[in-house]
Amino acid sequence: MMKQLAFYFEQEHCTGCSTCQIACKDKNNLEVGEQFRKVYETTGGNYVKKGNVVIQDIYAFWTSISCNHCIEPACVKKCRTGALYKRVEDGIVVIDKDKCIGCRACVNSCPYKVIQYDAVSKKARKCDFCLDLIEGGKDPVCVSACPM
C-alpha cells in the first residue's frame, strides 16, 4: 500500500450539528434510516449540593463515526466473493457492487457497524470516502461540509 487515507476527527471542536451526516446522506441519496456517517452524543454528570453551593460536573460531547477504512479490515476478510477490497493506492475500502451477493458477512463483521444492507438492491453499501471527489482532488463531503 502506498498510503492510507483516513478521517481525522477533532472531538474538541465538534458541536454535534450533524452537518457531516446530512451532507453524506444528501450526496449518497440515502433513505430514511440509512447512514454512512453517524454522530453520537454522550452526556452525563450531576448537580451536587454541598452546603449552600451547587457544584456541577455536567458534560456533553459528540463523536462522528463512519467507515474507518481499517488497515486490516474485518469486512474484507469476511467477504466471500472479493466484493469488498482495500485499494492499494490509498487504503480506501470499497465494495464492487457487481460482485456483492448480499450475504451480509461484511455487515456483521464490521466492529463500527457502519456497513448497511440495502434491502432494495440486496447489496451492502458503505462510505467510499467520496471516491469521485477524492479522485478529483477534493475532500469528502462530510469534511467540506463541517462548519468547524
mmCIF file of N, CA and C in Angstrom:
data_model
loop_
_atom_site.group_PDB
_atom_site.id
_atom_site.type_symbol
_atom_site.label_atom_id
_atom_site.label_comp_id
_atom_site.label_asym_id
_atom_site.label_seq_id
_atom_site.Cartn_x
_atom_site.Cartn_y
_atom_site.Cartn_z
ATOM 1 N N MET A 1 0.851 -1.175 0.000
ATOM 2 C CA MET A 1 0.000 0.000 0.000
ATOM 3 C C MET A 1 0.898 1.240 0.000
ATOM 4 N N MET A 2 0.588 2.169 -0.879
ATOM 5 C CA MET A 2 1.386 3.387 -0.989
ATOM 6 C C MET A 2 1.087 4.375 0.133
ATOM 7 N N LYS A 3 -0.194 4.588 0.448
ATOM 8 C CA LYS A 3 -0.579 5.484 1.536
ATOM 9 C C LYS A 3 -1.909 5.021 2.097
ATOM 10 N N GLN A 4 -2.262 5.552 3.244
ATOM 11 C CA GLN A 4 -3.528 5.203 3.888
ATOM 12 C C GLN A 4 -4.291 6.484 4.194
ATOM 13 N N LEU A 5 -5.354 6.734 3.437
ATOM 14 C CA LEU A 5 -6.216 7.871 3.736
ATOM 15 C C LEU A 5 -7.066 7.528 4.952
ATOM 16 N N ALA A 6 -7.383 8.542 5.739
ATOM 17 C CA ALA A 6 -8.192 8.334 6.940
ATOM 18 C C ALA A 6 -8.905 9.627 7.297
ATOM 19 N N PHE A 7 -9.972 9.496 8.076
ATOM 20 C CA PHE A 7 -10.663 10.663 8.609
ATOM 21 C C PHE A 7 -9.986 11.052 9.916
ATOM 22 N N TYR A 8 -9.708 12.336 10.074
ATOM 23 C CA TYR A 8 -9.156 12.843 11.333
ATOM 24 C C TYR A 8 -10.248 13.670 11.988
ATOM 25 N N PHE A 9 -10.746 13.199 13.105
ATOM 26 C CA PHE A 9 -11.871 13.834 13.788
ATOM 27 C C PHE A 9 -11.372 14.554 15.037
ATOM 28 N N GLU A 10 -11.605 15.856 15.099
ATOM 29 C CA GLU A 10 -11.205 16.649 16.262
ATOM 30 C C GLU A 10 -12.418 16.837 17.174
ATOM 31 N N GLN A 11 -12.532 15.956 18.141
ATOM 32 C CA GLN A 11 -13.701 15.925 19.009
ATOM 33 C C GLN A 11 -13.906 17.226 19.767
ATOM 34 N N GLU A 12 -12.837 17.885 20.150
ATOM 35 C CA GLU A 12 -12.963 19.120 20.929
ATOM 36 C C GLU A 12 -13.618 20.255 20.142
ATOM 37 N N HIS A 13 -13.687 20.136 18.831
ATOM 38 C CA HIS A 13 -14.314 21.171 18.001
ATOM 39 C C HIS A 13 -15.740 20.820 17.577
ATOM 40 N N CYS A 14 -16.132 19.564 17.731
ATOM 41 C CA CYS A 14 -17.445 19.119 17.256
ATOM 42 C C CYS A 14 -18.559 19.645 18.160
ATOM 43 N N THR A 15 -19.564 20.261 17.541
ATOM 44 C CA THR A 15 -20.718 20.792 18.278
ATOM 45 C C THR A 15 -21.947 19.898 18.146
ATOM 46 N N GLY A 16 -21.813 18.793 17.449
ATOM 47 C CA GLY A 16 -22.930 17.869 17.285
ATOM 48 C C GLY A 16 -23.985 18.342 16.307
ATOM 49 N N CYS A 17 -23.622 19.218 15.386
ATOM 50 C CA CYS A 17 -24.602 19.797 14.458
ATOM 51 C C CYS A 17 -25.092 18.798 13.406
ATOM 52 N N SER A 18 -24.361 17.719 13.196
ATOM 53 C CA SER A 18 -24.692 16.653 12.234
ATOM 54 C C SER A 18 -24.635 17.089 10.770
ATOM 55 N N THR A 19 -23.992 18.212 10.492
ATOM 56 C CA THR A 19 -23.858 18.663 9.103
ATOM 57 C C THR A 19 -23.101 17.632 8.266
ATOM 58 N N CYS A 20 -22.101 16.996 8.847
ATOM 59 C CA CYS A 20 -21.339 15.964 8.132
ATOM 60 C C CYS A 20 -22.249 14.800 7.739
ATOM 61 N N GLN A 21 -23.089 14.399 8.653
ATOM 62 C CA GLN A 21 -24.021 13.295 8.430
ATOM 63 C C GLN A 21 -25.049 13.642 7.352
ATOM 64 N N ILE A 22 -25.579 14.847 7.410
ATOM 65 C CA ILE A 22 -26.586 15.291 6.438
ATOM 66 C C ILE A 22 -25.975 15.409 5.042
ATOM 67 N N ALA A 23 -24.764 15.973 4.959
ATOM 68 C CA ALA A 23 -24.089 16.110 3.662
ATOM 69 C C ALA A 23 -23.853 14.740 3.031
ATOM 70 N N CYS A 24 -23.465 13.779 3.843
ATOM 71 C CA CYS A 24 -23.241 12.412 3.359
ATOM 72 C C CYS A 24 -24.547 11.793 2.863
ATOM 73 N N LYS A 25 -25.616 11.949 3.643
ATOM 74 C CA LYS A 25 -26.921 11.404 3.233
ATOM 75 C C LYS A 25 -27.375 12.010 1.914
ATOM 76 N N ASP A 26 -27.187 13.333 1.768
ATOM 77 C CA ASP A 26 -27.589 14.009 0.534
ATOM 78 C C ASP A 26 -26.777 13.522 -0.662
ATOM 79 N N LYS A 27 -25.460 13.480 -0.505
ATOM 80 C CA LYS A 27 -24.600 13.094 -1.624
ATOM 81 C C LYS A 27 -24.876 11.661 -2.085
ATOM 82 N N ASN A 28 -25.098 10.781 -1.128
ATOM 83 C CA ASN A 28 -25.282 9.367 -1.452
ATOM 84 C C ASN A 28 -26.740 8.962 -1.624
ATOM 85 N N ASN A 29 -27.640 9.961 -1.561
ATOM 86 C CA ASN A 29 -29.069 9.721 -1.764
ATOM 87 C C ASN A 29 -29.582 8.583 -0.876
ATOM 88 N N LEU A 30 -29.253 8.667 0.409
ATOM 89 C CA LEU A 30 -29.618 7.619 1.352
ATOM 90 C C LEU A 30 -31.050 7.790 1.845
ATOM 91 N N GLU A 31 -31.712 6.681 2.016
ATOM 92 C CA GLU A 31 -33.093 6.664 2.504
ATOM 93 C C GLU A 31 -33.126 6.906 4.011
ATOM 94 N N VAL A 32 -34.319 7.140 4.529
ATOM 95 C CA VAL A 32 -34.504 7.285 5.967
ATOM 96 C C VAL A 32 -33.992 6.022 6.652
ATOM 97 N N GLY A 33 -33.189 6.190 7.672
ATOM 98 C CA GLY A 33 -32.620 5.055 8.394
ATOM 99 C C GLY A 33 -31.254 4.630 7.901
ATOM 100 N N GLU A 34 -30.926 4.941 6.662
ATOM 101 C CA GLU A 34 -29.599 4.620 6.128
ATOM 102 C C GLU A 34 -28.630 5.725 6.512
ATOM 103 N N GLN A 35 -27.472 5.342 7.010
ATOM 104 C CA GLN A 35 -26.448 6.321 7.381
ATOM 105 C C GLN A 35 -25.073 5.728 7.134
ATOM 106 N N PHE A 36 -24.268 6.416 6.372
ATOM 107 C CA PHE A 36 -22.870 6.018 6.222
ATOM 108 C C PHE A 36 -22.022 6.687 7.298
ATOM 109 N N ARG A 37 -22.504 7.787 7.851
ATOM 110 C CA ARG A 37 -21.826 8.509 8.930
ATOM 111 C C ARG A 37 -22.832 8.717 10.043
ATOM 112 N N LYS A 38 -22.402 8.462 11.263
ATOM 113 C CA LYS A 38 -23.275 8.617 12.428
ATOM 114 C C LYS A 38 -22.624 9.574 13.419
ATOM 115 N N VAL A 39 -23.446 10.428 14.023
ATOM 116 C CA VAL A 39 -22.976 11.341 15.061
ATOM 117 C C VAL A 39 -23.618 10.894 16.367
ATOM 118 N N TYR A 40 -22.774 10.515 17.313
ATOM 119 C CA TYR A 40 -23.246 10.049 18.616
ATOM 120 C C TYR A 40 -23.041 11.135 19.665
ATOM 121 N N GLU A 41 -24.046 11.314 20.512
ATOM 122 C CA GLU A 41 -23.950 12.265 21.616
ATOM 123 C C GLU A 41 -23.747 11.485 22.915
ATOM 124 N N THR A 42 -22.804 11.943 23.713
ATOM 125 C CA THR A 42 -22.554 11.361 25.026
ATOM 126 C C THR A 42 -22.723 12.459 26.060
ATOM 127 N N THR A 43 -23.580 12.232 27.032
ATOM 128 C CA THR A 43 -23.820 13.226 28.083
ATOM 129 C C THR A 43 -23.804 12.544 29.440
ATOM 130 N N GLY A 44 -23.607 13.348 30.456
ATOM 131 C CA GLY A 44 -23.639 12.791 31.800
ATOM 132 C C GLY A 44 -23.314 13.840 32.838
ATOM 133 N N GLY A 45 -23.125 13.372 34.039
ATOM 134 C CA GLY A 45 -22.804 14.258 35.149
ATOM 135 C C GLY A 45 -24.020 14.552 36.002
ATOM 136 N N ASN A 46 -23.785 15.328 37.038
ATOM 137 C CA ASN A 46 -24.830 15.646 38.007
ATOM 138 C C ASN A 46 -24.625 17.033 38.593
ATOM 139 N N TYR A 47 -25.661 17.499 39.254
ATOM 140 C CA TYR A 47 -25.576 18.673 40.109
ATOM 141 C C TYR A 47 -25.560 18.146 41.540
ATOM 142 N N VAL A 48 -24.571 18.547 42.304
ATOM 143 C CA VAL A 48 -24.436 18.081 43.680
ATOM 144 C C VAL A 48 -24.447 19.285 44.611
ATOM 145 N N LYS A 49 -25.307 19.233 45.616
ATOM 146 C CA LYS A 49 -25.386 20.324 46.581
ATOM 147 C C LYS A 49 -24.446 20.020 47.741
ATOM 148 N N LYS A 50 -23.539 20.948 47.999
ATOM 149 C CA LYS A 50 -22.602 20.838 49.119
ATOM 150 C C LYS A 50 -22.787 22.080 49.969
ATOM 151 N N GLY A 51 -23.522 21.932 51.029
ATOM 152 C CA GLY A 51 -23.850 23.089 51.861
ATOM 153 C C GLY A 51 -24.781 24.006 51.097
ATOM 154 N N ASN A 52 -24.377 25.261 50.944
ATOM 155 C CA ASN A 52 -25.167 26.251 50.208
ATOM 156 C C ASN A 52 -24.728 26.382 48.752
ATOM 157 N N VAL A 53 -23.824 25.522 48.325
ATOM 158 C CA VAL A 53 -23.259 25.621 46.976
ATOM 159 C C VAL A 53 -23.696 24.413 46.140
ATOM 160 N N VAL A 54 -24.059 24.681 44.908
ATOM 161 C CA VAL A 54 -24.372 23.602 43.967
ATOM 162 C C VAL A 54 -23.200 23.476 42.999
ATOM 163 N N ILE A 55 -22.637 22.299 42.963
ATOM 164 C CA ILE A 55 -21.486 22.031 42.091
ATOM 165 C C ILE A 55 -21.973 21.132 40.958
ATOM 166 N N GLN A 56 -21.549 21.450 39.754
ATOM 167 C CA GLN A 56 -21.949 20.632 38.611
ATOM 168 C C GLN A 56 -20.737 20.011 37.944
ATOM 169 N N ASP A 57 -20.927 18.818 37.461
ATOM 170 C CA ASP A 57 -19.905 18.159 36.638
ATOM 171 C C ASP A 57 -20.554 17.625 35.362
ATOM 172 N N ILE A 58 -21.420 18.462 34.787
ATOM 173 C CA ILE A 58 -22.146 18.108 33.571
ATOM 174 C C ILE A 58 -21.185 18.124 32.375
ATOM 175 N N TYR A 59 -21.355 17.167 31.483
ATOM 176 C CA TYR A 59 -20.546 17.157 30.266
ATOM 177 C C TYR A 59 -21.379 16.664 29.090
ATOM 178 N N ALA A 60 -20.965 17.055 27.919
ATOM 179 C CA ALA A 60 -21.561 16.579 26.669
ATOM 180 C C ALA A 60 -20.482 16.623 25.598
ATOM 181 N N PHE A 61 -20.413 15.575 24.805
ATOM 182 C CA PHE A 61 -19.510 15.585 23.660
ATOM 183 C C PHE A 61 -20.085 14.701 22.569
ATOM 184 N N TRP A 62 -19.592 14.884 21.372
ATOM 185 C CA TRP A 62 -20.097 14.173 20.205
ATOM 186 C C TRP A 62 -18.955 13.455 19.513
ATOM 187 N N THR A 63 -19.304 12.354 18.880
ATOM 188 C CA THR A 63 -18.342 11.579 18.109
ATOM 189 C C THR A 63 -18.956 11.293 16.743
ATOM 190 N N SER A 64 -18.220 11.598 15.693
ATOM 191 C CA SER A 64 -18.666 11.352 14.327
ATOM 192 C C SER A 64 -17.938 10.116 13.808
ATOM 193 N N ILE A 65 -18.712 9.104 13.437
ATOM 194 C CA ILE A 65 -18.113 7.830 13.038
ATOM 195 C C ILE A 65 -18.626 7.398 11.669
ATOM 196 N N SER A 66 -17.703 6.942 10.858
ATOM 197 C CA SER A 66 -18.016 6.368 9.558
ATOM 198 C C SER A 66 -17.077 5.188 9.358
ATOM 199 N N CYS A 67 -17.042 4.658 8.169
ATOM 200 C CA CYS A 67 -16.077 3.603 7.877
ATOM 201 C C CYS A 67 -14.681 4.134 8.174
ATOM 202 N N ASN A 68 -13.911 3.364 8.924
ATOM 203 C CA ASN A 68 -12.553 3.781 9.271
ATOM 204 C C ASN A 68 -11.533 3.366 8.218
ATOM 205 N N HIS A 69 -11.975 2.681 7.183
ATOM 206 C CA HIS A 69 -11.064 2.216 6.136
ATOM 207 C C HIS A 69 -9.836 1.596 6.808
ATOM 208 N N CYS A 70 -10.134 0.627 7.658
ATOM 209 C CA CYS A 70 -9.160 -0.006 8.546
ATOM 210 C C CYS A 70 -7.921 -0.513 7.800
ATOM 211 N N ILE A 71 -6.821 -0.553 8.517
ATOM 212 C CA ILE A 71 -5.583 -1.082 7.946
ATOM 213 C C ILE A 71 -5.754 -2.572 7.641
ATOM 214 N N GLU A 72 -6.385 -3.306 8.556
ATOM 215 C CA GLU A 72 -6.702 -4.718 8.338
ATOM 216 C C GLU A 72 -8.206 -4.904 8.538
ATOM 217 N N PRO A 73 -9.008 -4.558 7.532
ATOM 218 C CA PRO A 73 -10.462 -4.572 7.698
ATOM 219 C C PRO A 73 -11.065 -5.968 7.840
ATOM 220 N N ALA A 74 -11.825 -6.151 8.917
ATOM 221 C CA ALA A 74 -12.511 -7.424 9.157
ATOM 222 C C ALA A 74 -13.520 -7.705 8.052
ATOM 223 N N CYS A 75 -14.155 -6.658 7.536
ATOM 224 C CA CYS A 75 -15.166 -6.839 6.487
ATOM 225 C C CYS A 75 -14.558 -7.434 5.218
ATOM 226 N N VAL A 76 -13.361 -7.007 4.874
ATOM 227 C CA VAL A 76 -12.689 -7.529 3.679
ATOM 228 C C VAL A 76 -12.345 -9.003 3.883
ATOM 229 N N LYS A 77 -11.880 -9.332 5.083
ATOM 230 C CA LYS A 77 -11.524 -10.728 5.380
ATOM 231 C C LYS A 77 -12.742 -11.647 5.329
ATOM 232 N N LYS A 78 -13.902 -11.150 5.729
ATOM 233 C CA LYS A 78 -15.119 -11.964 5.779
ATOM 234 C C LYS A 78 -15.861 -12.045 4.446
ATOM 235 N N CYS A 79 -15.547 -11.162 3.507
ATOM 236 C CA CYS A 79 -16.252 -11.144 2.227
ATOM 237 C C CYS A 79 -15.904 -12.398 1.418
ATOM 238 N N ARG A 80 -16.918 -13.164 1.072
ATOM 239 C CA ARG A 80 -16.737 -14.454 0.400
ATOM 240 C C ARG A 80 -16.437 -14.325 -1.085
ATOM 241 N N THR A 81 -16.809 -13.195 -1.675
ATOM 242 C CA THR A 81 -16.693 -13.069 -3.130
ATOM 243 C C THR A 81 -15.593 -12.114 -3.581
ATOM 244 N N GLY A 82 -14.941 -11.449 -2.634
ATOM 245 C CA GLY A 82 -13.945 -10.441 -3.001
ATOM 246 C C GLY A 82 -14.569 -9.122 -3.414
ATOM 247 N N ALA A 83 -15.863 -8.958 -3.132
ATOM 248 C CA ALA A 83 -16.545 -7.704 -3.479
ATOM 249 C C ALA A 83 -16.003 -6.533 -2.662
ATOM 250 N N LEU A 84 -15.652 -6.793 -1.427
ATOM 251 C CA LEU A 84 -15.042 -5.763 -0.581
ATOM 252 C C LEU A 84 -13.539 -5.889 -0.694
ATOM 253 N N TYR A 85 -12.890 -4.801 -0.987
ATOM 254 C CA TYR A 85 -11.435 -4.833 -1.101
ATOM 255 C C TYR A 85 -10.850 -3.489 -0.696
ATOM 256 N N LYS A 86 -9.581 -3.509 -0.392
ATOM 257 C CA LYS A 86 -8.857 -2.318 0.035
ATOM 258 C C LYS A 86 -7.986 -1.862 -1.125
ATOM 259 N N ARG A 87 -8.197 -0.624 -1.548
ATOM 260 C CA ARG A 87 -7.419 -0.100 -2.677
ATOM 261 C C ARG A 87 -5.950 0.070 -2.277
ATOM 262 N N VAL A 88 -5.069 -0.435 -3.108
ATOM 263 C CA VAL A 88 -3.635 -0.385 -2.833
ATOM 264 C C VAL A 88 -3.127 1.053 -2.817
ATOM 265 N N GLU A 89 -3.635 1.886 -3.720
ATOM 266 C CA GLU A 89 -3.083 3.235 -3.873
ATOM 267 C C GLU A 89 -3.406 4.199 -2.735
ATOM 268 N N ASP A 90 -4.490 3.938 -1.973
ATOM 269 C CA ASP A 90 -4.844 4.904 -0.918
ATOM 270 C C ASP A 90 -5.470 4.274 0.322
ATOM 271 N N GLY A 91 -5.645 2.961 0.336
ATOM 272 C CA GLY A 91 -6.175 2.278 1.512
ATOM 273 C C GLY A 91 -7.672 2.381 1.711
ATOM 274 N N ILE A 92 -8.388 2.964 0.757
ATOM 275 C CA ILE A 92 -9.838 3.089 0.887
ATOM 276 C C ILE A 92 -10.485 1.719 0.668
ATOM 277 N N VAL A 93 -11.409 1.361 1.562
ATOM 278 C CA VAL A 93 -12.134 0.095 1.454
ATOM 279 C C VAL A 93 -13.403 0.354 0.646
ATOM 280 N N VAL A 94 -13.560 -0.373 -0.452
ATOM 281 C CA VAL A 94 -14.702 -0.166 -1.345
ATOM 282 C C VAL A 94 -15.425 -1.486 -1.622
ATOM 283 N N ILE A 95 -16.653 -1.349 -2.111
ATOM 284 C CA ILE A 95 -17.469 -2.513 -2.476
ATOM 285 C C ILE A 95 -17.673 -2.527 -3.986
ATOM 286 N N ASP A 96 -17.353 -3.654 -4.606
ATOM 287 C CA ASP A 96 -17.668 -3.867 -6.015
ATOM 288 C C ASP A 96 -19.095 -4.414 -6.050
ATOM 289 N N LYS A 97 -20.045 -3.567 -6.421
ATOM 290 C CA LYS A 97 -21.465 -3.942 -6.386
ATOM 291 C C LYS A 97 -21.784 -5.125 -7.303
ATOM 292 N N ASP A 98 -20.995 -5.298 -8.361
ATOM 293 C CA ASP A 98 -21.233 -6.418 -9.275
ATOM 294 C C ASP A 98 -20.868 -7.765 -8.642
ATOM 295 N N LYS A 99 -19.929 -7.749 -7.702
ATOM 296 C CA LYS A 99 -19.506 -8.986 -7.046
ATOM 297 C C LYS A 99 -20.265 -9.266 -5.752
ATOM 298 N N CYS A 100 -20.882 -8.247 -5.176
ATOM 299 C CA CYS A 100 -21.585 -8.402 -3.897
ATOM 300 C C CYS A 100 -22.820 -9.283 -4.076
ATOM 301 N N ILE A 101 -22.941 -10.300 -3.216
ATOM 302 C CA ILE A 101 -24.093 -11.205 -3.276
ATOM 303 C C ILE A 101 -25.099 -10.928 -2.147
ATOM 304 N N GLY A 102 -24.822 -9.926 -1.341
ATOM 305 C CA GLY A 102 -25.754 -9.550 -0.278
ATOM 306 C C GLY A 102 -25.827 -10.519 0.885
ATOM 307 N N CYS A 103 -24.756 -11.233 1.166
ATOM 308 C CA CYS A 103 -24.764 -12.239 2.236
ATOM 309 C C CYS A 103 -24.676 -11.623 3.637
ATOM 310 N N ARG A 104 -24.294 -10.371 3.716
ATOM 311 C CA ARG A 104 -24.204 -9.599 4.970
ATOM 312 C C ARG A 104 -23.052 -10.001 5.881
ATOM 313 N N ALA A 105 -22.123 -10.793 5.384
ATOM 314 C CA ALA A 105 -20.962 -11.159 6.207
ATOM 315 C C ALA A 105 -20.180 -9.907 6.600
ATOM 316 N N CYS A 106 -20.069 -8.971 5.690
ATOM 317 C CA CYS A 106 -19.352 -7.726 5.981
ATOM 318 C C CYS A 106 -20.114 -6.876 6.991
ATOM 319 N N VAL A 107 -21.427 -6.817 6.850
ATOM 320 C CA VAL A 107 -22.275 -6.043 7.768
ATOM 321 C C VAL A 107 -22.081 -6.550 9.191
ATOM 322 N N ASN A 108 -22.089 -7.862 9.355
ATOM 323 C CA ASN A 108 -21.972 -8.466 10.678
ATOM 324 C C ASN A 108 -20.562 -8.426 11.244
ATOM 325 N N SER A 109 -19.555 -8.280 10.399
ATOM 326 C CA SER A 109 -18.175 -8.311 10.884
ATOM 327 C C SER A 109 -17.605 -6.933 11.196
ATOM 328 N N CYS A 110 -18.244 -5.879 10.739
ATOM 329 C CA CYS A 110 -17.707 -4.529 10.960
ATOM 330 C C CYS A 110 -17.825 -4.147 12.438
ATOM 331 N N PRO A 111 -16.700 -3.877 13.107
ATOM 332 C CA PRO A 111 -16.763 -3.524 14.532
ATOM 333 C C PRO A 111 -17.408 -2.158 14.785
ATOM 334 N N TYR A 112 -17.494 -1.331 13.758
ATOM 335 C CA TYR A 112 -18.076 0.009 13.903
ATOM 336 C C TYR A 112 -19.531 0.063 13.450
ATOM 337 N N LYS A 113 -20.044 -1.051 12.925
ATOM 338 C CA LYS A 113 -21.446 -1.151 12.488
ATOM 339 C C LYS A 113 -21.817 -0.065 11.473
ATOM 340 N N VAL A 114 -20.944 0.167 10.513
ATOM 341 C CA VAL A 114 -21.181 1.237 9.536
ATOM 342 C C VAL A 114 -21.508 0.733 8.129
ATOM 343 N N ILE A 115 -21.460 -0.568 7.920
ATOM 344 C CA ILE A 115 -21.849 -1.107 6.615
ATOM 345 C C ILE A 115 -23.349 -1.370 6.656
ATOM 346 N N GLN A 116 -24.049 -0.899 5.641
ATOM 347 C CA GLN A 116 -25.504 -1.021 5.569
ATOM 348 C C GLN A 116 -25.892 -2.099 4.551
ATOM 349 N N TYR A 117 -27.000 -2.770 4.822
ATOM 350 C CA TYR A 117 -27.567 -3.688 3.846
ATOM 351 C C TYR A 117 -28.745 -2.981 3.196
ATOM 352 N N ASP A 118 -28.703 -2.849 1.886
ATOM 353 C CA ASP A 118 -29.778 -2.198 1.138
ATOM 354 C C ASP A 118 -30.776 -3.270 0.697
ATOM 355 N N ALA A 119 -31.962 -3.250 1.303
ATOM 356 C CA ALA A 119 -32.984 -4.264 1.016
ATOM 357 C C ALA A 119 -33.511 -4.184 -0.414
ATOM 358 N N VAL A 120 -33.422 -3.023 -1.035
ATOM 359 C CA VAL A 120 -33.912 -2.871 -2.408
ATOM 360 C C VAL A 120 -32.954 -3.532 -3.397
ATOM 361 N N SER A 121 -31.676 -3.148 -3.322
ATOM 362 C CA SER A 121 -30.688 -3.713 -4.252
ATOM 363 C C SER A 121 -30.170 -5.074 -3.792
ATOM 364 N N LYS A 122 -30.429 -5.399 -2.513
ATOM 365 C CA LYS A 122 -29.942 -6.629 -1.895
ATOM 366 C C LYS A 122 -28.416 -6.706 -1.936
ATOM 367 N N LYS A 123 -27.792 -5.544 -1.676
ATOM 368 C CA LYS A 123 -26.332 -5.421 -1.670
ATOM 369 C C LYS A 123 -25.901 -4.641 -0.429
ATOM 370 N N ALA A 124 -24.643 -4.784 -0.082
ATOM 371 C CA ALA A 124 -24.067 -3.998 1.006
ATOM 372 C C ALA A 124 -23.688 -2.618 0.471
ATOM 373 N N ARG A 125 -23.797 -1.614 1.338
ATOM 374 C CA ARG A 125 -23.407 -0.238 0.986
ATOM 375 C C ARG A 125 -22.628 0.348 2.151
ATOM 376 N N LYS A 126 -21.704 1.238 1.839
ATOM 377 C CA LYS A 126 -20.918 1.884 2.884
ATOM 378 C C LYS A 126 -20.252 3.144 2.350
ATOM 379 N N CYS A 127 -19.658 3.877 3.249
ATOM 380 C CA CYS A 127 -18.865 5.051 2.877
ATOM 381 C C CYS A 127 -17.731 4.621 1.952
ATOM 382 N N ASP A 128 -17.573 5.340 0.856
ATOM 383 C CA ASP A 128 -16.459 5.057 -0.059
ATOM 384 C C ASP A 128 -15.460 6.211 -0.065
ATOM 385 N N PHE A 129 -15.500 7.027 1.001
ATOM 386 C CA PHE A 129 -14.581 8.164 1.163
ATOM 387 C C PHE A 129 -14.796 9.192 0.061
ATOM 388 N N CYS A 130 -15.993 9.181 -0.533
ATOM 389 C CA CYS A 130 -16.318 10.068 -1.664
ATOM 390 C C CYS A 130 -15.257 9.947 -2.758
ATOM 391 N N LEU A 131 -15.076 8.725 -3.231
ATOM 392 C CA LEU A 131 -14.050 8.437 -4.246
ATOM 393 C C LEU A 131 -14.083 9.400 -5.422
ATOM 394 N N ASP A 132 -15.277 9.729 -5.900
ATOM 395 C CA ASP A 132 -15.367 10.631 -7.048
ATOM 396 C C ASP A 132 -14.755 11.995 -6.726
ATOM 397 N N LEU A 133 -14.931 12.463 -5.510
ATOM 398 C CA LEU A 133 -14.355 13.753 -5.110
ATOM 399 C C LEU A 133 -12.859 13.637 -4.846
ATOM 400 N N ILE A 134 -12.457 12.594 -4.138
ATOM 401 C CA ILE A 134 -11.040 12.369 -3.823
ATOM 402 C C ILE A 134 -10.219 12.287 -5.112
ATOM 403 N N GLU A 135 -10.729 11.536 -6.076
ATOM 404 C CA GLU A 135 -10.005 11.383 -7.341
ATOM 405 C C GLU A 135 -9.946 12.684 -8.123
ATOM 406 N N GLY A 136 -10.835 13.623 -7.808
ATOM 407 C CA GLY A 136 -10.813 14.948 -8.419
ATOM 408 C C GLY A 136 -10.050 15.970 -7.588
ATOM 409 N N GLY A 137 -9.362 15.496 -6.537
ATOM 410 C CA GLY A 137 -8.554 16.385 -5.709
ATOM 411 C C GLY A 137 -9.332 17.146 -4.644
ATOM 412 N N LYS A 138 -10.567 16.722 -4.374
ATOM 413 C CA LYS A 138 -11.394 17.407 -3.375
ATOM 414 C C LYS A 138 -11.532 16.560 -2.115
ATOM 415 N N ASP A 139 -12.036 17.189 -1.053
ATOM 416 C CA ASP A 139 -12.300 16.495 0.203
ATOM 417 C C ASP A 139 -13.638 15.765 0.135
ATOM 418 N N PRO A 140 -13.816 14.733 0.969
ATOM 419 C CA PRO A 140 -15.138 14.104 1.083
ATOM 420 C C PRO A 140 -16.160 15.139 1.565
ATOM 421 N N VAL A 141 -17.443 14.947 1.231
ATOM 422 C CA VAL A 141 -18.466 15.939 1.587
ATOM 423 C C VAL A 141 -18.590 16.137 3.088
ATOM 424 N N CYS A 142 -18.396 15.095 3.874
ATOM 425 C CA CYS A 142 -18.502 15.255 5.324
ATOM 426 C C CYS A 142 -17.430 16.204 5.847
ATOM 427 N N VAL A 143 -16.270 16.183 5.234
ATOM 428 C CA VAL A 143 -15.173 17.069 5.637
ATOM 429 C C VAL A 143 -15.443 18.495 5.170
ATOM 430 N N SER A 144 -15.794 18.661 3.905
ATOM 431 C CA SER A 144 -16.005 20.017 3.377
ATOM 432 C C SER A 144 -17.244 20.685 3.961
ATOM 433 N N ALA A 145 -18.225 19.905 4.420
ATOM 434 C CA ALA A 145 -19.453 20.483 4.983
ATOM 435 C C ALA A 145 -19.289 20.931 6.429
ATOM 436 N N CYS A 146 -18.303 20.424 7.122
ATOM 437 C CA CYS A 146 -18.132 20.727 8.546
ATOM 438 C C CYS A 146 -17.865 22.218 8.752
ATOM 439 N N PRO A 147 -18.706 22.892 9.563
ATOM 440 C CA PRO A 147 -18.513 24.325 9.785
ATOM 441 C C PRO A 147 -17.358 24.648 10.729
ATOM 442 N N MET A 148 -16.819 23.656 11.366
ATOM 443 C CA MET A 148 -15.735 23.902 12.312
ATOM 444 C C MET A 148 -14.396 23.772 11.614
#
